[in-house]
Amino acid sequence: MMLHRSLRLFAMLLTFGAILSFLPGQEKRLPERISDQTYRVSVDLVNVLCSVFDKKTNSFVTNLTRDDFLIYEDNQPQEIRNFSRETDLPLTIAMLVDTSGSVTPKLKFEQEAAIAFFQSVMREKDRAMLVKFDSGVSMLQDFTNDPNKLADKIKKLKTGGGTTLYDAIYVTCDEKLIRETGRKAIIILSDGDDMSSRATLEQATEMALRAETTVFAVSISKGGFFGVGDKSEGDSILKEIANATGGRIFFPFKVEELDEAFRQISQELRSQYSLGYVSNNPGKRGEYRKIEIKVQEKDLKLSYRKGYYAPTS
């Protein structure tokens, strides 16, 4: 269960005025500890992105109207104030690549997968950034619409050290994505194991929810591309984060399935419904509130973030 408590911010590095205020071209090291400040945000309208699939064909359903949806907060019905489905909105994407020692045999696959994703998914108005994580978290490329810049940084990736998956999610959302508008997504390439993070799984998930960011994960564990086997505990962690934020996890066994995973992620991000409501919940400020969305048609399944944190002021 998520921790219903104030979220702590990551500390600034040394004497820099901001965490990411480094000289252009330098590798940007992200912080490694959490401070005691309270995170504050004020939002009146709650916006939820929702993907709808046909249970039989697993294809996207894109012809629903406002009247087809019901939305609840903490089991109380809410009035849908805003409703839209736009298929060509620009995307803001953060790619998080695991470069810990445990993925050394899989690095080439990660590099090929990341490059293929940017080349196949990005459109002219999309923006993407690249983050690697091992014993620490580093932003290798800030937001750009040039997939070649991202590919150049990906080709230079090296592995070693521990794993800070939770820190990578937390700080990417806190320092970058929470400041962005529109449709935002994190794409994780990892086996899901975390050994060195200072943030917890609950804190990482909470920050992703606060940043209104959908998390998709491509597993590189033994249960995926690299052989037949049981899915690991790391896969369960990746699935938990993805489900909480309205995303999905993929387990590609071969290149063709990897290409299909990327196609589905791209299509899903461009096929979501946007539902907006003003909460009538009298509960405490800053607390976690559960969201549930239903549709009238029984043969459909939904994917959406399962809750949010009420503004603190």
PDB file of C-alpha atoms in Angstrom:
ATOM      1  CA  MET A   1       0.000   0.000   0.000  1.00  0.00           C
ATOM      2  CA  MET A   2       1.231   3.493  -0.763  1.00  0.00           C
ATOM      3  CA  LEU A   3       2.501   5.570   2.091  1.00  0.00           C
ATOM      4  CA  HIS A   4       0.051   8.356   2.855  1.00  0.00           C
ATOM      5  CA  ARG A   5       2.599  10.840   3.962  1.00  0.00           C
ATOM      6  CA  SER A   6       4.386  13.933   2.758  1.00  0.00           C
ATOM      7  CA  LEU A   7       6.858  13.318  -0.051  1.00  0.00           C
ATOM      8  CA  ARG A   8      10.401  14.453   0.553  1.00  0.00           C
ATOM      9  CA  LEU A   9      12.401  16.230  -2.146  1.00  0.00           C
ATOM     10  CA  PHE A  10      15.798  15.140  -3.330  1.00  0.00           C
ATOM     11  CA  ALA A  11      18.572  17.485  -2.163  1.00  0.00           C
ATOM     12  CA  MET A  12      20.440  19.812  -4.471  1.00  0.00           C
ATOM     13  CA  LEU A  13      23.990  18.909  -5.375  1.00  0.00           C
ATOM     14  CA  LEU A  14      26.778  20.783  -3.562  1.00  0.00           C
ATOM     15  CA  THR A  15      26.636  24.524  -4.308  1.00  0.00           C
ATOM     16  CA  PHE A  16      24.767  24.410  -7.604  1.00  0.00           C
ATOM     17  CA  GLY A  17      21.699  26.599  -7.721  1.00  0.00           C
ATOM     18  CA  ALA A  18      19.624  23.783  -9.227  1.00  0.00           C
ATOM     19  CA  ILE A  19      20.119  20.084  -9.641  1.00  0.00           C
ATOM     20  CA  LEU A  20      20.341  20.118 -13.400  1.00  0.00           C
ATOM     21  CA  SER A  21      22.125  23.461 -13.902  1.00  0.00           C
ATOM     22  CA  PHE A  22      25.303  21.981 -15.371  1.00  0.00           C
ATOM     23  CA  LEU A  23      27.332  23.106 -18.331  1.00  0.00           C
ATOM     24  CA  PRO A  24      26.021  21.931 -21.731  1.00  0.00           C
ATOM     25  CA  GLY A  25      27.501  18.640 -22.841  1.00  0.00           C
ATOM     26  CA  GLN A  26      28.432  17.442 -19.381  1.00  0.00           C
ATOM     27  CA  GLU A  27      26.928  14.331 -17.861  1.00  0.00           C
ATOM     28  CA  LYS A  28      24.350  15.563 -15.390  1.00  0.00           C
ATOM     29  CA  ARG A  29      24.529  13.714 -12.085  1.00  0.00           C
ATOM     30  CA  LEU A  30      21.230  13.611 -10.256  1.00  0.00           C
ATOM     31  CA  PRO A  31      21.030  13.717  -6.440  1.00  0.00           C
ATOM     32  CA  GLU A  32      21.570  10.743  -4.186  1.00  0.00           C
ATOM     33  CA  ARG A  33      19.665  11.570  -1.011  1.00  0.00           C
ATOM     34  CA  ILE A  34      16.317  12.925   0.124  1.00  0.00           C
ATOM     35  CA  SER A  35      15.892  16.154   2.062  1.00  0.00           C
ATOM     36  CA  ASP A  36      13.230  16.982   4.651  1.00  0.00           C
ATOM     37  CA  GLN A  37      11.294  19.528   2.609  1.00  0.00           C
ATOM     38  CA  THR A  38       7.576  18.968   2.011  1.00  0.00           C
ATOM     39  CA  TYR A  39       6.439  18.738  -1.575  1.00  0.00           C
ATOM     40  CA  ARG A  40       3.540  21.073  -2.371  1.00  0.00           C
ATOM     41  CA  VAL A  41       1.264  21.311  -5.364  1.00  0.00           C
ATOM     42  CA  SER A  42      -2.088  22.972  -5.914  1.00  0.00           C
ATOM     43  CA  VAL A  43      -4.432  21.523  -8.504  1.00  0.00           C
ATOM     44  CA  ASP A  44      -8.220  21.927  -8.638  1.00  0.00           C
ATOM     45  CA  LEU A  45      -9.055  19.905 -11.735  1.00  0.00           C
ATOM     46  CA  VAL A  46      -8.153  16.214 -11.660  1.00  0.00           C
ATOM     47  CA  ASN A  47      -7.199  14.942 -15.119  1.00  0.00           C
ATOM     48  CA  VAL A  48      -7.000  11.225 -15.824  1.00  0.00           C
ATOM     49  CA  LEU A  49      -5.832   9.577 -19.044  1.00  0.00           C
ATOM     50  CA  CYS A  50      -7.574   6.308 -19.832  1.00  0.00           C
ATOM     51  CA  SER A  51      -6.813   3.634 -22.437  1.00  0.00           C
ATOM     52  CA  VAL A  52      -9.629   1.314 -23.498  1.00  0.00           C
ATOM     53  CA  PHE A  53      -9.066  -2.131 -25.025  1.00  0.00           C
ATOM     54  CA  ASP A  54     -11.296  -4.796 -26.504  1.00  0.00           C
ATOM     55  CA  LYS A  55     -10.925  -7.867 -24.259  1.00  0.00           C
ATOM     56  CA  LYS A  56     -11.115 -10.293 -27.175  1.00  0.00           C
ATOM     57  CA  THR A  57      -8.812  -8.627 -29.693  1.00  0.00           C
ATOM     58  CA  ASN A  58      -6.741  -6.433 -27.337  1.00  0.00           C
ATOM     59  CA  SER A  59      -7.193  -3.629 -29.865  1.00  0.00           C
ATOM     60  CA  PHE A  60      -7.721  -0.024 -28.837  1.00  0.00           C
ATOM     61  CA  VAL A  61     -11.285   1.255 -28.646  1.00  0.00           C
ATOM     62  CA  THR A  62     -11.430   4.874 -29.768  1.00  0.00           C
ATOM     63  CA  ASN A  63     -15.114   5.596 -30.453  1.00  0.00           C
ATOM     64  CA  LEU A  64     -16.473   6.081 -26.934  1.00  0.00           C
ATOM     65  CA  THR A  65     -18.186   9.267 -25.741  1.00  0.00           C
ATOM     66  CA  ARG A  66     -18.384  11.057 -22.416  1.00  0.00           C
ATOM     67  CA  ASP A  67     -21.630   9.250 -21.592  1.00  0.00           C
ATOM     68  CA  ASP A  68     -19.905   5.869 -21.811  1.00  0.00           C
ATOM     69  CA  PHE A  69     -17.686   6.625 -18.794  1.00  0.00           C
ATOM     70  CA  LEU A  70     -18.286   6.708 -15.058  1.00  0.00           C
ATOM     71  CA  ILE A  71     -15.580   7.973 -12.724  1.00  0.00           C
ATOM     72  CA  TYR A  72     -15.318   7.569  -8.952  1.00  0.00           C
ATOM     73  CA  GLU A  73     -13.024   8.991  -6.294  1.00  0.00           C
ATOM     74  CA  ASP A  74     -12.866   7.010  -3.055  1.00  0.00           C
ATOM     75  CA  ASN A  75     -16.033   5.209  -4.230  1.00  0.00           C
ATOM     76  CA  GLN A  76     -17.957   8.478  -4.711  1.00  0.00           C
ATOM     77  CA  PRO A  77     -19.241   9.347  -8.220  1.00  0.00           C
ATOM     78  CA  GLN A  78     -17.716  12.416  -9.860  1.00  0.00           C
ATOM     79  CA  GLU A  79     -19.034  14.658 -12.612  1.00  0.00           C
ATOM     80  CA  ILE A  80     -16.917  14.552 -15.759  1.00  0.00           C
ATOM     81  CA  ARG A  81     -16.299  18.203 -16.617  1.00  0.00           C
ATOM     82  CA  ASN A  82     -13.786  17.763 -19.439  1.00  0.00           C
ATOM     83  CA  PHE A  83     -13.664  14.982 -22.007  1.00  0.00           C
ATOM     84  CA  SER A  84     -11.516  14.581 -25.100  1.00  0.00           C
ATOM     85  CA  ARG A  85      -9.729  12.086 -27.291  1.00  0.00           C
ATOM     86  CA  GLU A  86      -6.968  13.529 -29.417  1.00  0.00           C
ATOM     87  CA  THR A  87      -4.713  11.214 -31.363  1.00  0.00           C
ATOM     88  CA  ASP A  88      -1.908  13.538 -32.418  1.00  0.00           C
ATOM     89  CA  LEU A  89      -0.921  15.358 -29.246  1.00  0.00           C
ATOM     90  CA  PRO A  90       2.833  15.836 -28.737  1.00  0.00           C
ATOM     91  CA  LEU A  91       4.455  13.402 -26.311  1.00  0.00           C
ATOM     92  CA  THR A  92       7.017  14.123 -23.611  1.00  0.00           C
ATOM     93  CA  ILE A  93       9.062  10.993 -22.955  1.00  0.00           C
ATOM     94  CA  ALA A  94      11.793  10.058 -20.497  1.00  0.00           C
ATOM     95  CA  MET A  95      13.752   6.894 -21.273  1.00  0.00           C
ATOM     96  CA  LEU A  96      15.316   5.301 -18.159  1.00  0.00           C
ATOM     97  CA  VAL A  97      18.012   2.739 -18.985  1.00  0.00           C
ATOM     98  CA  ASP A  98      19.393   0.322 -16.396  1.00  0.00           C
ATOM     99  CA  THR A  99      23.224   0.283 -16.624  1.00  0.00           C
ATOM    100  CA  SER A 100      23.930  -1.624 -13.415  1.00  0.00           C
ATOM    101  CA  GLY A 101      26.398  -4.484 -13.353  1.00  0.00           C
ATOM    102  CA  SER A 102      23.619  -7.068 -13.390  1.00  0.00           C
ATOM    103  CA  VAL A 103      22.570  -6.098 -16.921  1.00  0.00           C
ATOM    104  CA  THR A 104      26.057  -6.217 -18.477  1.00  0.00           C
ATOM    105  CA  PRO A 105      25.219  -9.229 -20.700  1.00  0.00           C
ATOM    106  CA  LYS A 106      22.095  -7.402 -21.860  1.00  0.00           C
ATOM    107  CA  LEU A 107      23.580  -3.970 -22.597  1.00  0.00           C
ATOM    108  CA  LYS A 108      23.690  -4.422 -26.361  1.00  0.00           C
ATOM    109  CA  PHE A 109      20.025  -5.362 -26.369  1.00  0.00           C
ATOM    110  CA  GLU A 110      19.174  -2.329 -24.232  1.00  0.00           C
ATOM    111  CA  GLN A 111      21.052  -0.033 -26.597  1.00  0.00           C
ATOM    112  CA  GLU A 112      19.399  -1.460 -29.688  1.00  0.00           C
ATOM    113  CA  ALA A 113      15.992  -1.359 -28.020  1.00  0.00           C
ATOM    114  CA  ALA A 114      16.334   2.256 -26.875  1.00  0.00           C
ATOM    115  CA  ILE A 115      17.541   3.476 -30.266  1.00  0.00           C
ATOM    116  CA  ALA A 116      14.772   1.564 -32.042  1.00  0.00           C
ATOM    117  CA  PHE A 117      12.172   3.085 -29.725  1.00  0.00           C
ATOM    118  CA  PHE A 118      13.197   6.676 -30.410  1.00  0.00           C
ATOM    119  CA  GLN A 119      13.512   6.112 -34.150  1.00  0.00           C
ATOM    120  CA  SER A 120      10.146   4.383 -34.466  1.00  0.00           C
ATOM    121  CA  VAL A 121       8.036   6.360 -31.995  1.00  0.00           C
ATOM    122  CA  MET A 122       9.172   9.985 -32.040  1.00  0.00           C
ATOM    123  CA  ARG A 123       7.370  12.474 -34.243  1.00  0.00           C
ATOM    124  CA  GLU A 124       8.351  16.030 -35.078  1.00  0.00           C
ATOM    125  CA  LYS A 125       6.660  17.673 -32.077  1.00  0.00           C
ATOM    126  CA  ASP A 126       7.600  14.989 -29.543  1.00  0.00           C
ATOM    127  CA  ARG A 127      10.392  15.570 -27.029  1.00  0.00           C
ATOM    128  CA  ALA A 128      12.452  12.964 -25.215  1.00  0.00           C
ATOM    129  CA  MET A 129      15.240  12.764 -22.659  1.00  0.00           C
ATOM    130  CA  LEU A 130      17.652   9.984 -21.686  1.00  0.00           C
ATOM    131  CA  VAL A 131      18.516   8.932 -18.124  1.00  0.00           C
ATOM    132  CA  LYS A 132      20.790   6.095 -17.032  1.00  0.00           C
ATOM    133  CA  PHE A 133      20.861   4.559 -13.579  1.00  0.00           C
ATOM    134  CA  ASP A 134      23.313   2.279 -11.799  1.00  0.00           C
ATOM    135  CA  SER A 135      24.813   3.233  -8.419  1.00  0.00           C
ATOM    136  CA  GLY A 136      23.620   6.762  -9.174  1.00  0.00           C
ATOM    137  CA  VAL A 137      21.304   8.541 -11.596  1.00  0.00           C
ATOM    138  CA  SER A 138      22.546  10.605 -14.538  1.00  0.00           C
ATOM    139  CA  MET A 139      20.722  12.582 -17.192  1.00  0.00           C
ATOM    140  CA  LEU A 140      22.680  11.989 -20.393  1.00  0.00           C
ATOM    141  CA  GLN A 141      20.471  14.000 -22.735  1.00  0.00           C
ATOM    142  CA  ASP A 142      17.950  16.690 -21.848  1.00  0.00           C
ATOM    143  CA  PHE A 143      14.703  17.066 -23.780  1.00  0.00           C
ATOM    144  CA  THR A 144      15.215  17.081 -27.545  1.00  0.00           C
ATOM    145  CA  ASN A 145      13.202  16.265 -30.642  1.00  0.00           C
ATOM    146  CA  ASP A 146      16.276  14.837 -32.391  1.00  0.00           C
ATOM    147  CA  PRO A 147      16.448  11.020 -32.109  1.00  0.00           C
ATOM    148  CA  ASN A 148      20.017  11.079 -33.433  1.00  0.00           C
ATOM    149  CA  LYS A 149      21.214  13.005 -30.371  1.00  0.00           C
ATOM    150  CA  LEU A 150      19.609  10.408 -28.149  1.00  0.00           C
ATOM    151  CA  ALA A 151      21.099   7.558 -30.193  1.00  0.00           C
ATOM    152  CA  ASP A 152      24.606   9.017 -29.890  1.00  0.00           C
ATOM    153  CA  LYS A 153      24.345   9.021 -26.084  1.00  0.00           C
ATOM    154  CA  ILE A 154      22.839   5.537 -26.003  1.00  0.00           C
ATOM    155  CA  LYS A 155      25.745   4.087 -27.995  1.00  0.00           C
ATOM    156  CA  LYS A 156      28.181   5.294 -25.310  1.00  0.00           C
ATOM    157  CA  LEU A 157      26.443   3.566 -22.396  1.00  0.00           C
ATOM    158  CA  LYS A 158      28.573   1.381 -20.116  1.00  0.00           C
ATOM    159  CA  THR A 159      27.560  -0.829 -17.203  1.00  0.00           C
ATOM    160  CA  GLY A 160      28.738  -1.221 -13.623  1.00  0.00           C
ATOM    161  CA  GLY A 161      27.713  -0.701 -10.016  1.00  0.00           C
ATOM    162  CA  GLY A 162      24.436  -1.151  -8.186  1.00  0.00           C
ATOM    163  CA  THR A 163      20.866  -0.298  -9.142  1.00  0.00           C
ATOM    164  CA  THR A 164      18.873   2.836  -8.251  1.00  0.00           C
ATOM    165  CA  LEU A 165      15.633   2.308 -10.151  1.00  0.00           C
ATOM    166  CA  TYR A 166      13.418   4.042  -7.581  1.00  0.00           C
ATOM    167  CA  ASP A 167      15.744   7.050  -7.409  1.00  0.00           C
ATOM    168  CA  ALA A 168      15.712   7.299 -11.207  1.00  0.00           C
ATOM    169  CA  ILE A 169      11.912   7.372 -11.370  1.00  0.00           C
ATOM    170  CA  TYR A 170      11.609   9.762  -8.452  1.00  0.00           C
ATOM    171  CA  VAL A 171      14.111  12.361  -9.555  1.00  0.00           C
ATOM    172  CA  THR A 172      13.141  12.254 -13.245  1.00  0.00           C
ATOM    173  CA  CYS A 173       9.547  13.052 -12.283  1.00  0.00           C
ATOM    174  CA  ASP A 174      10.469  15.565  -9.578  1.00  0.00           C
ATOM    175  CA  GLU A 175      13.096  17.519 -11.503  1.00  0.00           C
ATOM    176  CA  LYS A 176      11.797  17.257 -15.059  1.00  0.00           C
ATOM    177  CA  LEU A 177       8.398  15.756 -15.820  1.00  0.00           C
ATOM    178  CA  ILE A 178       6.376  17.497 -13.129  1.00  0.00           C
ATOM    179  CA  ARG A 179       7.236  20.784 -14.857  1.00  0.00           C
ATOM    180  CA  GLU A 180       5.945  19.576 -18.219  1.00  0.00           C
ATOM    181  CA  THR A 181       2.392  19.742 -19.559  1.00  0.00           C
ATOM    182  CA  GLY A 182       0.568  17.424 -21.937  1.00  0.00           C
ATOM    183  CA  ARG A 183       0.977  13.674 -22.264  1.00  0.00           C
ATOM    184  CA  LYS A 184       3.993  12.388 -20.390  1.00  0.00           C
ATOM    185  CA  ALA A 185       5.510   8.943 -20.183  1.00  0.00           C
ATOM    186  CA  ILE A 186       8.480   7.132 -18.699  1.00  0.00           C
ATOM    187  CA  ILE A 187       9.857   4.137 -20.598  1.00  0.00           C
ATOM    188  CA  ILE A 188      11.977   1.846 -18.393  1.00  0.00           C
ATOM    189  CA  LEU A 189      14.453  -0.704 -19.753  1.00  0.00           C
ATOM    190  CA  SER A 190      15.421  -2.795 -16.729  1.00  0.00           C
ATOM    191  CA  ASP A 191      15.232  -6.115 -14.921  1.00  0.00           C
ATOM    192  CA  GLY A 192      13.402  -4.272 -12.125  1.00  0.00           C
ATOM    193  CA  ASP A 193      15.844  -5.139  -9.348  1.00  0.00           C
ATOM    194  CA  ASP A 194      16.782  -2.280  -6.996  1.00  0.00           C
ATOM    195  CA  MET A 195      19.683  -2.501  -4.572  1.00  0.00           C
ATOM    196  CA  SER A 196      20.874   1.039  -3.871  1.00  0.00           C
ATOM    197  CA  SER A 197      18.010   3.556  -3.993  1.00  0.00           C
ATOM    198  CA  ARG A 198      17.430   6.027  -1.197  1.00  0.00           C
ATOM    199  CA  ALA A 199      13.844   6.486  -2.340  1.00  0.00           C
ATOM    200  CA  THR A 200      11.362   3.684  -1.714  1.00  0.00           C
ATOM    201  CA  LEU A 201       9.055   2.019  -4.209  1.00  0.00           C
ATOM    202  CA  GLU A 202       6.145   3.890  -2.618  1.00  0.00           C
ATOM    203  CA  GLN A 203       7.905   7.258  -2.943  1.00  0.00           C
ATOM    204  CA  ALA A 204       8.864   6.621  -6.569  1.00  0.00           C
ATOM    205  CA  THR A 205       5.292   5.660  -7.442  1.00  0.00           C
ATOM    206  CA  GLU A 206       3.901   8.633  -5.553  1.00  0.00           C
ATOM    207  CA  MET A 207       6.109  11.065  -7.432  1.00  0.00           C
ATOM    208  CA  ALA A 208       5.110   9.545 -10.769  1.00  0.00           C
ATOM    209  CA  LEU A 209       1.463  10.056  -9.806  1.00  0.00           C
ATOM    210  CA  ARG A 210       2.125  13.642  -8.744  1.00  0.00           C
ATOM    211  CA  ALA A 211       3.823  14.292 -12.084  1.00  0.00           C
ATOM    212  CA  GLU A 212       0.835  12.715 -13.890  1.00  0.00           C
ATOM    213  CA  THR A 213       3.255  10.472 -15.762  1.00  0.00           C
ATOM    214  CA  THR A 214       2.415   7.078 -17.234  1.00  0.00           C
ATOM    215  CA  VAL A 215       5.114   4.443 -16.728  1.00  0.00           C
ATOM    216  CA  PHE A 216       5.750   1.702 -19.276  1.00  0.00           C
ATOM    217  CA  ALA A 217       8.358  -0.979 -18.647  1.00  0.00           C
ATOM    218  CA  VAL A 218      10.213  -3.328 -20.974  1.00  0.00           C
ATOM    219  CA  SER A 219      11.591  -6.191 -18.900  1.00  0.00           C
ATOM    220  CA  ILE A 220      15.068  -7.516 -19.659  1.00  0.00           C
ATOM    221  CA  SER A 221      14.897 -10.209 -16.982  1.00  0.00           C
ATOM    222  CA  LYS A 222      15.351 -13.910 -17.676  1.00  0.00           C
ATOM    223  CA  GLY A 223      11.599 -14.195 -18.071  1.00  0.00           C
ATOM    224  CA  GLY A 224      11.744 -11.925 -21.095  1.00  0.00           C
ATOM    225  CA  PHE A 225      13.976 -11.491 -24.102  1.00  0.00           C
ATOM    226  CA  PHE A 226      16.950 -13.382 -22.728  1.00  0.00           C
ATOM    227  CA  GLY A 227      15.453 -16.801 -22.293  1.00  0.00           C
ATOM    228  CA  VAL A 228      12.550 -18.803 -21.017  1.00  0.00           C
ATOM    229  CA  GLY A 229      12.077 -18.633 -17.278  1.00  0.00           C
ATOM    230  CA  ASP A 230       9.930 -17.426 -14.447  1.00  0.00           C
ATOM    231  CA  LYS A 231       9.366 -13.719 -14.104  1.00  0.00           C
ATOM    232  CA  SER A 232      11.491 -12.247 -11.339  1.00  0.00           C
ATOM    233  CA  GLU A 233      10.645 -10.162  -8.293  1.00  0.00           C
ATOM    234  CA  GLY A 234      11.936  -7.216 -10.299  1.00  0.00           C
ATOM    235  CA  ASP A 235       9.283  -7.852 -12.918  1.00  0.00           C
ATOM    236  CA  SER A 236       6.626  -7.681 -10.194  1.00  0.00           C
ATOM    237  CA  ILE A 237       7.993  -4.299  -9.134  1.00  0.00           C
ATOM    238  CA  LEU A 238       7.937  -2.973 -12.686  1.00  0.00           C
ATOM    239  CA  LYS A 239       4.373  -4.232 -13.103  1.00  0.00           C
ATOM    240  CA  GLU A 240       3.265  -2.578  -9.854  1.00  0.00           C
ATOM    241  CA  ILE A 241       4.603   0.826 -10.883  1.00  0.00           C
ATOM    242  CA  ALA A 242       3.170   0.531 -14.389  1.00  0.00           C
ATOM    243  CA  ASN A 243      -0.285  -0.509 -13.175  1.00  0.00           C
ATOM    244  CA  ALA A 244      -0.447   2.259 -10.566  1.00  0.00           C
ATOM    245  CA  THR A 245       0.285   4.937 -13.168  1.00  0.00           C
ATOM    246  CA  GLY A 246      -1.884   3.560 -15.964  1.00  0.00           C
ATOM    247  CA  GLY A 247       0.909   1.966 -17.988  1.00  0.00           C
ATOM    248  CA  ARG A 248       1.881  -1.600 -18.828  1.00  0.00           C
ATOM    249  CA  ILE A 249       4.844  -3.957 -18.723  1.00  0.00           C
ATOM    250  CA  PHE A 250       6.107  -5.924 -21.708  1.00  0.00           C
ATOM    251  CA  PHE A 251       8.111  -9.165 -21.772  1.00  0.00           C
ATOM    252  CA  PRO A 252       9.574  -9.457 -25.283  1.00  0.00           C
ATOM    253  CA  PHE A 253      11.041 -12.873 -26.127  1.00  0.00           C
ATOM    254  CA  LYS A 254      12.308 -11.862 -29.554  1.00  0.00           C
ATOM    255  CA  VAL A 255      13.000  -8.766 -31.634  1.00  0.00           C
ATOM    256  CA  GLU A 256       9.639  -8.915 -33.387  1.00  0.00           C
ATOM    257  CA  GLU A 257       7.845  -8.798 -30.037  1.00  0.00           C
ATOM    258  CA  LEU A 258       9.990  -5.860 -28.968  1.00  0.00           C
ATOM    259  CA  ASP A 259       8.965  -3.931 -32.086  1.00  0.00           C
ATOM    260  CA  GLU A 260       5.337  -4.757 -31.336  1.00  0.00           C
ATOM    261  CA  ALA A 261       5.725  -3.548 -27.745  1.00  0.00           C
ATOM    262  CA  PHE A 262       7.036  -0.196 -28.948  1.00  0.00           C
ATOM    263  CA  ARG A 263       4.226   0.069 -31.489  1.00  0.00           C
ATOM    264  CA  GLN A 264       1.656  -0.570 -28.770  1.00  0.00           C
ATOM    265  CA  ILE A 265       3.196   1.989 -26.419  1.00  0.00           C
ATOM    266  CA  SER A 266       3.200   4.628 -29.146  1.00  0.00           C
ATOM    267  CA  GLN A 267      -0.373   3.861 -30.199  1.00  0.00           C
ATOM    268  CA  GLU A 268      -1.613   3.793 -26.620  1.00  0.00           C
ATOM    269  CA  LEU A 269      -0.106   7.167 -25.779  1.00  0.00           C
ATOM    270  CA  ARG A 270      -1.820   8.652 -28.831  1.00  0.00           C
ATOM    271  CA  SER A 271      -5.179   6.921 -28.296  1.00  0.00           C
ATOM    272  CA  GLN A 272      -6.012   7.790 -24.703  1.00  0.00           C
ATOM    273  CA  TYR A 273      -9.167   9.474 -23.491  1.00  0.00           C
ATOM    274  CA  SER A 274      -8.731  12.470 -21.215  1.00  0.00           C
ATOM    275  CA  LEU A 275     -11.258  12.728 -18.375  1.00  0.00           C
ATOM    276  CA  GLY A 276     -11.352  15.758 -16.086  1.00  0.00           C
ATOM    277  CA  TYR A 277     -13.357  16.348 -12.920  1.00  0.00           C
ATOM    278  CA  VAL A 278     -13.372  18.666  -9.907  1.00  0.00           C
ATOM    279  CA  SER A 279     -13.248  16.494  -6.807  1.00  0.00           C
ATOM    280  CA  ASN A 280     -16.176  16.663  -4.378  1.00  0.00           C
ATOM    281  CA  ASN A 281     -14.130  14.751  -1.798  1.00  0.00           C
ATOM    282  CA  PRO A 282     -14.124  16.498   1.635  1.00  0.00           C
ATOM    283  CA  GLY A 283     -11.141  14.447   2.824  1.00  0.00           C
ATOM    284  CA  LYS A 284      -7.859  15.745   4.163  1.00  0.00           C
ATOM    285  CA  ARG A 285      -5.523  17.758   1.978  1.00  0.00           C
ATOM    286  CA  GLY A 286      -2.437  15.922   0.793  1.00  0.00           C
ATOM    287  CA  GLU A 287      -3.920  12.452   1.222  1.00  0.00           C
ATOM    288  CA  TYR A 288      -3.987   9.704  -1.387  1.00  0.00           C
ATOM    289  CA  ARG A 289      -7.313   9.353  -3.192  1.00  0.00           C
ATOM    290  CA  LYS A 290      -8.329   6.280  -5.147  1.00  0.00           C
ATOM    291  CA  ILE A 291      -9.670   6.661  -8.688  1.00  0.00           C
ATOM    292  CA  GLU A 292     -11.902   4.145 -10.428  1.00  0.00           C
ATOM    293  CA  ILE A 293     -13.200   4.417 -13.994  1.00  0.00           C
ATOM    294  CA  LYS A 294     -15.949   2.242 -15.435  1.00  0.00           C
ATOM    295  CA  VAL A 295     -17.581   1.890 -18.840  1.00  0.00           C
ATOM    296  CA  GLN A 296     -20.990   0.504 -19.705  1.00  0.00           C
ATOM    297  CA  GLU A 297     -19.683  -2.102 -22.162  1.00  0.00           C
ATOM    298  CA  LYS A 298     -18.588  -5.295 -20.371  1.00  0.00           C
ATOM    299  CA  ASP A 299     -16.246  -6.565 -23.092  1.00  0.00           C
ATOM    300  CA  LEU A 300     -13.791  -3.720 -22.569  1.00  0.00           C
ATOM    301  CA  LYS A 301     -10.814  -3.359 -20.236  1.00  0.00           C
ATOM    302  CA  LEU A 302      -9.331  -0.096 -19.004  1.00  0.00           C
ATOM    303  CA  SER A 303      -5.884   1.178 -18.105  1.00  0.00           C
ATOM    304  CA  TYR A 304      -5.510   4.380 -16.068  1.00  0.00           C
ATOM    305  CA  ARG A 305      -3.724   5.710 -12.994  1.00  0.00           C
ATOM    306  CA  LYS A 306      -5.344   4.298  -9.896  1.00  0.00           C
ATOM    307  CA  GLY A 307      -5.217   7.419  -7.755  1.00  0.00           C
ATOM    308  CA  TYR A 308      -3.637  10.781  -6.998  1.00  0.00           C
ATOM    309  CA  TYR A 309      -2.522  12.902  -4.064  1.00  0.00           C
ATOM    310  CA  ALA A 310      -4.814  15.777  -3.117  1.00  0.00           C
ATOM    311  CA  PRO A 311      -3.204  19.237  -3.154  1.00  0.00           C
ATOM    312  CA  THR A 312      -1.715  20.311   0.151  1.00  0.00           C
ATOM    313  CA  SER A 313      -2.840  23.912  -0.104  1.00  0.00           C
TER     314      SER A 313
END
